[in-house]
Amino acid sequence: MASPQSIDPQSIQALIAKTKTLINAQLKAILRLESLPVSGAKAILQERIINLINLHARGGNIADYNRLRDRVYDINHSSFSHYNHSNSSATPPSSNMPTPTARPTHPFGTGMPPTSYVVKPNFRDSPFYSITEPLTSVLECKVREATRDQLEAKINLRQDVVDKLVADSSQKVMIYCASEPISPFSQVEISFPHQIEIRVNLDEVKANLRGLKGKPGSTRPADITPLLRKRSGYENTLNVTYALTSKKFYIVVNLVKQHAPESLVAKLKAGRSISKDQVIREMITRSHDGDIVTTSSIMSLKCPLSTLRIDTPCRSTICTHNQCFDALSFLQLQEQAPTWTCPVCNKVVSFQALQVDQYVNEILKSTPRSVDQVTVEPDGKWFQVAQKDVPNRTSATRSSSEEDDDIVEIQEPRLAAIKDEALLTPASMARTPPYSSREQSLSSAAPRSSSGKRSIGQVIDLTFSSDEEEQPPRGPKRQSTSNGPSSPHISSAVTMTHTLPRPNGFNFNIPRLASAKPPEPLDYRFGDT
């Protein structure tokens, strides 16, 4: 590459002076050819071109400088014929400047009208996808605030592209989309219109085109490889329907090389890492800080994302914590929703900043897989967390639960007869009051082992009570019995039934509840004292 001194400064000043004589239409034409924005006042348009001239001159880009110089001077020979080069105040190019090898084959206004120019978005680099080449031209989705619009494109696969798709499963055909503003000097995130439908060969592309809500850059490109006819010369049809857009979108189909998370983990292991000495040195430096009192801390050996033991301890170089996460789990999550935030401190990280922590890696190799955490001292020393004796609270919990239990299983000879009678209950008595049904369901619970504090065979009669005696402690509930007509233990709440005719000729019985005994009136008379 030539040095910046090879370009004559007088030629640079002459080109800048020539730029200042152009009108808005000429300035916009040059900006379109240079893939620069065309919005703004005349001074802004001139500033963009002058900055580009200085950029090529300082960088020694002779080829780019000559191309821009030719476009500025060739404007006079285009459709703007009323601007003659002889009337310009700028001097012609210096003779010692290297001349371009070829002129543009289509001067402005003849072969490439400015209305057909479409910007080319520069998408942000992703460790999971590498764009090989575009397969279609850029499709411009115009603003449609109240209506909808449809675009169509043809995808013709060359034979070499077909061979790549068939031989290598990592080769994909994906749809990329970006919205305004777009600049060739900055990268843009993938974003699709909110209301969009994409079809390839009349088959709908079923992919998440929105990403995470409120997370720009979390949208992945749409994979359309399975929907394509992988034959050379076949015209695959791409139909895009969108609506309710307040800004322009640009869509392009690219041939992409996909990288699996496993391969990225192998790349991390082979790359740079955070050494053990570096980690210990940072820990000692923090412990000597007079404003911070450091003590021993617990370091978890589980990944905060998968909650499994870490296999490849990884963290970002911009993070100040020693807690690591598993590299494979983190990359698999980023492949699905690329937010690129640290799961420990929520800082924004990048794949280039991820490194394997050799200090934590040594701890993982030195401890069995059953160990989930270790204690780390401020000086970098560590030891396993002692497993404290956790008391077995099963028996105590069981005993306390039985102390509060109100149900006691009655094991007597007549229990079998009661259960047999319950099975013979007629259908007419199946609709029992809720209280009786509750007692029956509670009493039929599974038997539990006794703790030895209550006699199993004891039956407590709850029917006897006296107003004069002190209220005894609450005892276990009485065993519910069958409500069949042959049982002597029919609930006293059911006294009689009556039959109602039904329109279809069948009758059914409804149990009638006995009216509750009204309470006795209170005696407000004062007795002899």
XYZ file of C-alpha atoms in Angstrom:
529
model
C 0.000 0.000 0.000
C 1.364 3.411 -0.930
C 2.163 5.940 1.747
C -0.003 9.039 2.253
C 2.808 11.278 0.913
C 2.315 9.896 -2.616
C -0.817 12.050 -3.059
C -0.149 15.695 -3.958
C -1.641 18.051 -1.344
C -2.422 20.593 -4.074
C -4.531 17.976 -5.848
C -6.414 17.331 -2.614
C -7.171 21.036 -2.160
C -8.268 21.330 -5.805
C -10.611 18.361 -5.398
C -12.110 19.872 -2.240
C -12.609 23.183 -4.022
C -14.293 21.389 -6.905
C -16.627 19.634 -4.483
C -17.791 22.945 -3.056
C -18.956 24.080 -6.502
C -21.379 21.203 -7.013
C -25.116 21.496 -6.517
C -27.230 19.269 -4.255
C -28.230 16.824 -7.000
C -24.591 16.302 -7.986
C -23.499 15.882 -4.381
C -26.219 13.303 -3.732
C -25.251 11.422 -6.886
C -21.656 11.091 -5.680
C -22.797 10.064 -2.188
C -25.004 7.338 -3.625
C -22.101 5.961 -5.617
C -19.982 5.961 -2.472
C -22.709 4.247 -0.377
C -23.128 7.264 1.906
C -26.342 8.843 3.247
C -27.902 11.503 1.002
C -30.015 13.296 3.611
C -29.255 16.710 4.993
C -28.471 20.231 3.827
C -25.908 21.125 1.180
C -23.191 21.872 3.744
C -23.658 18.432 5.270
C -23.441 16.742 1.880
C -20.239 18.639 1.064
C -18.771 17.732 4.454
C -19.366 14.018 3.866
C -17.536 14.055 0.550
C -14.668 16.198 1.894
C -14.254 13.854 4.885
C -14.092 10.897 2.520
C -11.452 12.680 0.407
C -9.295 13.317 3.472
C -9.826 9.751 4.679
C -8.495 8.269 1.428
C -5.650 10.774 1.314
C -4.467 10.128 4.879
C -4.768 6.391 4.484
C -2.875 6.330 1.201
C -5.744 4.603 -0.609
C -4.768 5.731 -4.085
C -7.304 3.550 -5.862
C -10.199 4.794 -3.712
C -8.960 8.380 -3.997
C -8.779 8.176 -7.790
C -12.252 6.685 -7.983
C -13.728 9.484 -5.887
C -11.773 12.135 -7.830
C -13.042 10.757 -11.152
C -16.629 10.822 -9.926
C -16.319 14.440 -8.834
C -14.859 15.578 -12.136
C -17.065 13.315 -14.308
C -20.184 14.954 -12.945
C -19.660 17.741 -15.513
C -19.882 15.246 -18.405
C -23.087 13.659 -17.168
C -26.663 14.869 -17.390
C -25.675 18.101 -15.584
C -24.194 19.551 -18.814
C -24.804 23.158 -17.808
C -21.886 22.839 -15.400
C -18.808 22.972 -17.645
C -15.449 21.954 -16.372
C -13.858 25.075 -17.929
C -15.940 27.347 -15.751
C -14.832 25.588 -12.576
C -12.502 27.356 -10.222
C -10.751 24.087 -9.440
C -7.526 23.233 -11.188
C -7.184 19.978 -13.107
C -5.564 16.994 -11.429
C -1.841 17.180 -10.947
C 0.293 15.486 -13.555
C 2.267 13.551 -10.986
C -0.867 11.805 -9.679
C -1.248 8.174 -10.763
C -3.956 7.926 -13.370
C -6.746 5.397 -12.984
C -6.632 2.293 -15.108
C -10.220 2.565 -16.263
C -13.083 5.019 -16.244
C -16.542 4.089 -15.041
C -18.361 2.218 -17.769
C -21.687 3.840 -16.868
C -21.461 7.598 -16.166
C -24.104 9.050 -13.931
C -27.431 9.677 -15.638
C -27.025 7.026 -18.352
C -26.383 3.525 -17.085
C -27.106 3.803 -13.341
C -29.886 6.187 -12.438
C -29.774 7.402 -8.832
C -33.281 6.168 -8.124
C -32.229 2.520 -8.579
C -29.437 2.722 -6.014
C -29.936 0.714 -2.817
C -27.612 0.831 0.170
C -25.853 -2.324 1.282
C -26.173 -2.946 5.019
C -23.050 -4.009 6.871
C -24.306 -6.543 9.399
C -22.673 -6.999 12.771
C -20.245 -9.889 12.965
C -21.475 -13.014 14.751
C -19.320 -15.919 15.973
C -22.032 -18.326 14.867
C -22.350 -17.162 11.228
C -19.829 -16.091 8.605
C -21.292 -14.526 5.469
C -19.671 -16.076 2.395
C -21.446 -14.195 -0.391
C -24.836 -12.636 -1.204
C -27.160 -14.691 -3.374
C -29.620 -11.903 -4.213
C -29.594 -8.169 -4.585
C -30.730 -5.991 -1.707
C -34.523 -5.669 -1.513
C -35.804 -2.338 -0.234
C -38.957 -2.401 1.893
C -40.425 1.063 1.643
C -42.376 2.816 4.364
C -45.945 1.531 4.639
C -47.546 3.120 7.683
C -51.158 2.222 6.903
C -50.980 -0.361 4.123
C -49.054 -3.463 3.239
C -46.675 -4.256 0.409
C -45.133 -7.323 -1.194
C -41.706 -7.998 -2.688
C -40.534 -10.863 -4.837
C -37.050 -12.082 -5.713
C -35.519 -15.034 -7.510
C -32.789 -17.138 -5.923
C -30.685 -18.857 -8.596
C -28.111 -21.200 -7.119
C -24.905 -21.794 -9.042
C -23.516 -25.281 -9.325
C -20.657 -24.599 -6.918
C -23.132 -23.255 -4.341
C -25.295 -26.357 -4.761
C -22.243 -28.569 -4.233
C -21.384 -26.724 -1.009
C -24.921 -27.066 0.342
C -25.034 -30.778 -0.427
C -21.541 -31.677 0.798
C -21.326 -29.481 3.921
C -24.222 -29.317 6.365
C -22.763 -26.179 7.973
C -23.364 -24.223 4.762
C -26.702 -22.421 5.058
C -28.795 -20.015 3.014
C -30.143 -17.334 5.349
C -32.196 -14.157 5.068
C -30.729 -11.020 6.636
C -32.664 -7.824 7.251
C -31.810 -4.416 8.713
C -33.581 -1.105 9.183
C -32.586 2.504 8.790
C -30.315 4.287 9.498
C -27.601 2.408 7.603
C -24.055 3.622 7.142
C -21.073 1.911 5.487
C -18.901 2.995 8.415
C -20.929 1.215 11.105
C -22.415 -2.216 11.551
C -26.141 -2.776 11.972
C -28.146 -5.342 13.902
C -30.516 -7.834 12.342
C -34.121 -6.618 12.610
C -37.233 -7.545 10.635
C -40.509 -5.601 10.349
C -42.937 -6.401 13.129
C -45.618 -7.452 10.630
C -43.879 -9.657 8.048
C -44.445 -12.964 6.317
C -41.765 -14.715 4.249
C -42.423 -17.559 1.854
C -39.948 -19.555 -0.200
C -41.461 -21.555 -3.055
C -44.877 -20.884 -1.443
C -43.726 -22.481 1.845
C -43.889 -20.228 4.891
C -40.651 -19.574 6.740
C -41.356 -20.539 10.346
C -38.716 -18.687 12.323
C -38.588 -16.196 15.175
C -38.179 -12.905 13.329
C -38.750 -10.641 16.343
C -36.165 -11.727 18.887
C -36.523 -10.827 22.531
C -38.738 -7.902 23.483
C -36.722 -4.813 24.271
C -33.446 -6.515 23.293
C -32.106 -5.097 20.014
C -29.746 -7.474 18.294
C -31.362 -10.624 19.699
C -32.868 -11.599 16.312
C -31.221 -14.361 14.312
C -31.150 -14.620 10.510
C -33.884 -16.816 9.016
C -32.651 -20.163 7.705
C -34.365 -21.094 4.411
C -32.029 -23.936 3.376
C -34.626 -26.731 3.774
C -37.136 -24.819 1.613
C -34.866 -24.359 -1.402
C -34.689 -26.594 -4.469
C -30.999 -27.380 -4.552
C -30.624 -27.594 -8.310
C -28.490 -25.456 -10.550
C -30.495 -23.094 -12.740
C -33.738 -23.523 -10.773
C -35.430 -20.246 -9.873
C -36.429 -20.383 -6.230
C -39.078 -17.759 -5.496
C -38.857 -15.533 -2.437
C -42.026 -13.635 -1.451
C -41.992 -11.065 1.332
C -45.197 -9.461 2.624
C -44.906 -6.684 5.197
C -47.111 -3.934 6.615
C -47.253 -1.050 9.079
C -43.639 0.051 8.805
C -42.502 3.553 9.779
C -38.990 3.203 8.328
C -37.250 1.418 5.504
C -35.956 -2.129 5.754
C -33.378 -3.853 3.578
C -33.451 -7.612 2.932
C -30.746 -9.756 1.346
C -30.206 -13.522 1.034
C -26.678 -14.669 1.923
C -24.712 -17.890 1.755
C -23.530 -18.444 5.327
C -21.044 -20.713 7.073
C -22.517 -21.771 10.410
C -20.288 -22.481 13.416
C -21.560 -24.845 16.104
C -21.144 -23.925 19.798
C -18.917 -26.986 20.301
C -16.449 -25.692 17.732
C -16.445 -22.292 19.409
C -15.660 -23.910 22.765
C -12.710 -25.699 21.157
C -11.601 -22.342 19.785
C -11.748 -20.829 23.271
C -9.662 -23.644 24.718
C -7.037 -23.218 22.012
C -6.950 -19.437 22.382
C -5.808 -17.131 25.138
C -6.791 -17.881 28.718
C -6.739 -16.256 32.141
C -3.745 -17.757 33.926
C -3.791 -19.004 37.490
C -1.076 -16.576 38.572
C -3.023 -13.650 37.170
C -6.144 -14.602 39.129
C -4.205 -15.031 42.403
C -2.392 -11.746 41.845
C -5.702 -9.918 41.370
C -7.152 -11.523 44.507
C -4.143 -10.485 46.603
C -4.329 -6.948 45.222
C -7.990 -6.659 46.218
C -7.256 -8.065 49.699
C -4.625 -5.342 50.314
C -7.114 -2.594 49.559
C -7.642 -0.648 52.754
C -11.178 0.376 51.837
C -12.356 -3.211 51.334
C -12.375 -5.897 54.009
C -11.937 -9.258 52.301
C -12.772 -12.592 53.865
C -13.103 -16.117 52.603
C -15.891 -16.665 50.116
C -17.803 -19.598 48.700
C -17.264 -20.276 45.002
C -19.888 -22.383 43.292
C -18.724 -24.982 40.800
C -22.133 -25.046 39.131
C -22.999 -23.042 36.050
C -25.565 -20.311 36.830
C -27.251 -21.031 33.480
C -27.553 -24.835 33.415
C -27.207 -25.408 37.210
C -24.879 -28.295 36.326
C -21.238 -28.710 37.194
C -19.016 -26.564 35.009
C -16.987 -28.356 32.347
C -15.197 -25.386 30.731
C -14.934 -22.443 33.189
C -15.244 -19.240 31.242
C -15.699 -15.536 31.945
C -15.109 -12.220 30.244
C -11.924 -10.224 30.674
C -13.953 -7.135 31.604
C -15.604 -8.932 34.542
C -14.054 -8.444 37.989
C -15.614 -11.492 39.689
C -14.018 -14.918 39.968
C -17.261 -16.824 39.509
C -17.280 -18.583 36.121
C -19.944 -20.112 33.909
C -19.845 -23.033 31.517
C -18.711 -21.967 28.056
C -20.871 -24.463 26.165
C -24.058 -23.579 28.060
C -23.446 -19.874 27.554
C -22.789 -20.197 23.811
C -25.801 -22.459 23.287
C -27.978 -19.820 24.944
C -26.468 -17.043 22.843
C -27.084 -19.022 19.680
C -30.806 -19.094 20.464
C -31.095 -15.509 21.765
C -27.912 -13.451 21.309
C -28.102 -10.987 24.198
C -24.384 -11.306 25.081
C -24.679 -10.391 28.741
C -22.699 -11.975 31.570
C -24.978 -14.260 33.640
C -23.134 -13.259 36.832
C -22.806 -9.449 36.644
C -25.027 -8.657 33.586
C -22.267 -6.744 31.820
C -22.274 -6.663 28.032
C -19.626 -9.084 26.774
C -18.427 -10.315 23.417
C -17.101 -13.596 22.136
C -13.658 -12.072 21.625
C -13.510 -11.157 25.340
C -14.339 -14.666 26.592
C -11.436 -16.653 28.024
C -10.991 -19.859 29.996
C -10.129 -19.337 33.681
C -7.227 -21.682 34.483
C -7.564 -21.064 38.235
C -11.112 -22.411 38.339
C -10.188 -25.082 35.810
C -7.553 -26.443 38.214
C -10.117 -26.520 41.031
C -12.507 -28.513 38.843
C -9.808 -31.020 37.955
C -8.693 -31.393 41.587
C -12.132 -32.060 43.055
C -14.556 -34.940 42.432
C -17.693 -34.266 40.451
C -19.810 -34.578 43.588
C -18.316 -31.361 44.990
C -20.466 -28.351 44.129
C -18.623 -25.544 45.889
C -15.308 -24.656 47.515
C -14.099 -22.027 49.970
C -11.631 -19.509 48.547
C -9.349 -17.451 50.783
C -8.306 -13.877 49.946
C -4.767 -15.072 49.176
C -5.998 -17.511 46.515
C -5.885 -20.699 48.566
C -8.943 -22.897 48.440
C -10.331 -25.994 50.142
C -13.444 -28.087 49.906
C -16.487 -27.127 51.914
C -16.966 -29.575 54.790
C -20.215 -31.468 54.574
C -21.977 -30.644 57.819
C -24.008 -33.305 59.525
C -27.561 -32.468 58.669
C -29.919 -34.018 61.267
C -32.445 -36.452 59.948
C -35.727 -34.732 60.576
C -37.892 -37.402 59.023
C -38.881 -39.078 62.252
C -39.335 -35.791 64.122
C -41.440 -34.340 61.344
C -43.521 -37.478 61.178
C -44.070 -37.439 64.921
C -45.044 -33.781 65.018
C -47.406 -34.220 62.106
C -49.102 -37.101 63.846
C -49.470 -35.044 67.012
C -51.628 -32.590 65.048
C -53.446 -35.290 63.126
C -57.150 -35.534 63.780
C -57.667 -38.889 62.071
C -56.924 -42.261 63.676
C -57.344 -45.486 61.780
C -59.628 -47.793 63.770
C -58.574 -51.393 63.519
C -61.386 -53.487 65.015
C -63.210 -56.608 63.853
C -66.297 -54.670 62.852
C -64.249 -52.427 60.516
C -64.396 -54.999 57.742
C -68.184 -55.180 58.075
C -68.443 -51.417 57.918
C -66.369 -51.325 54.726
C -68.484 -54.059 53.198
C -71.645 -52.143 53.979
C -70.146 -49.053 52.360
C -69.720 -50.960 49.099
C -73.434 -51.920 49.121
C -74.700 -48.344 49.349
C -77.617 -47.883 46.899
C -77.425 -45.274 44.156
C -80.297 -43.334 45.690
C -78.197 -42.563 48.745
C -75.062 -41.610 46.786
C -75.915 -37.912 47.004
C -75.147 -37.441 50.676
C -74.612 -34.157 52.473
C -71.127 -32.644 52.124
C -70.262 -33.204 55.783
C -70.872 -36.928 55.622
C -68.941 -37.284 52.374
C -66.020 -35.418 53.893
C -65.893 -37.751 56.856
C -65.985 -40.787 54.578
C -63.133 -39.499 52.389
C -60.976 -38.601 55.374
C -61.517 -41.885 57.141
C -60.522 -43.894 54.086
C -57.034 -42.402 53.983
C -53.994 -44.680 53.846
C -52.920 -46.050 57.275
C -49.878 -44.514 58.857
C -47.376 -45.965 61.219
C -47.979 -44.919 64.824
C -45.348 -43.105 66.823
C -46.234 -44.958 69.994
C -47.927 -42.048 71.718
C -51.517 -43.064 70.907
C -53.254 -46.399 71.175
C -54.292 -47.713 67.775
C -57.216 -49.796 68.948
C -58.761 -47.068 71.098
C -62.099 -45.645 69.943
C -63.044 -42.219 71.189
C -66.756 -41.437 71.296
C -67.378 -37.826 70.332
C -71.202 -38.018 70.653
C -71.218 -37.417 74.397
C -70.874 -33.846 75.579
C -72.055 -31.812 78.559
C -72.505 -28.097 78.959
C -71.611 -28.269 82.660
C -68.297 -30.045 82.136
C -65.099 -28.412 80.919
C -64.543 -28.656 77.164
C -62.121 -31.554 76.664
C -59.202 -31.300 74.226
C -60.021 -31.942 70.590
C -59.829 -35.618 69.828
C -59.668 -37.627 66.649
C -62.643 -37.696 64.361
C -65.080 -40.561 64.393
C -64.917 -43.273 61.783
C -67.499 -42.642 59.078
C -69.834 -45.528 58.239
C -72.032 -46.439 55.340
C -75.373 -44.745 54.835
C -77.122 -47.765 53.419
C -80.627 -48.651 54.507
C -79.474 -51.812 56.260
C -76.868 -50.066 58.387
C -77.829 -48.936 61.865
C -75.355 -46.064 61.601
C -77.230 -43.936 59.152
C -76.487 -40.238 59.707
C -79.170 -38.560 61.755
C -79.181 -35.632 59.334
C -81.117 -37.667 56.766
C -84.593 -38.412 57.992
C -86.744 -39.122 54.968
C -86.768 -39.054 51.201
C -89.446 -38.211 48.665
C -89.797 -39.115 45.053
C -90.150 -36.575 42.232
C -91.440 -37.536 38.794
C -89.246 -36.775 35.770
C -90.499 -35.980 32.239
C -88.876 -39.062 30.758
C -90.725 -41.399 33.077
C -87.919 -42.142 35.515
C -88.050 -41.187 39.164
C -85.241 -40.288 41.501
C -85.065 -39.817 45.240
C -83.796 -36.655 46.923
C -82.802 -36.939 50.577
C -84.502 -34.358 52.698
C -82.612 -32.799 55.531
C -84.215 -32.567 58.901
C -84.818 -29.055 60.053
C -82.315 -27.914 62.595
C -83.555 -27.608 66.169
C -84.023 -23.925 66.992
C -81.859 -22.687 69.823
C -83.453 -22.370 73.214
C -84.380 -18.815 74.201
C -81.992 -17.170 76.582
C -83.215 -16.406 80.077
C -82.488 -12.774 80.838
C -83.997 -12.896 84.325
C -81.624 -12.355 87.178
C -81.567 -15.156 89.655
C -81.134 -15.000 93.401
C -77.596 -14.194 94.338
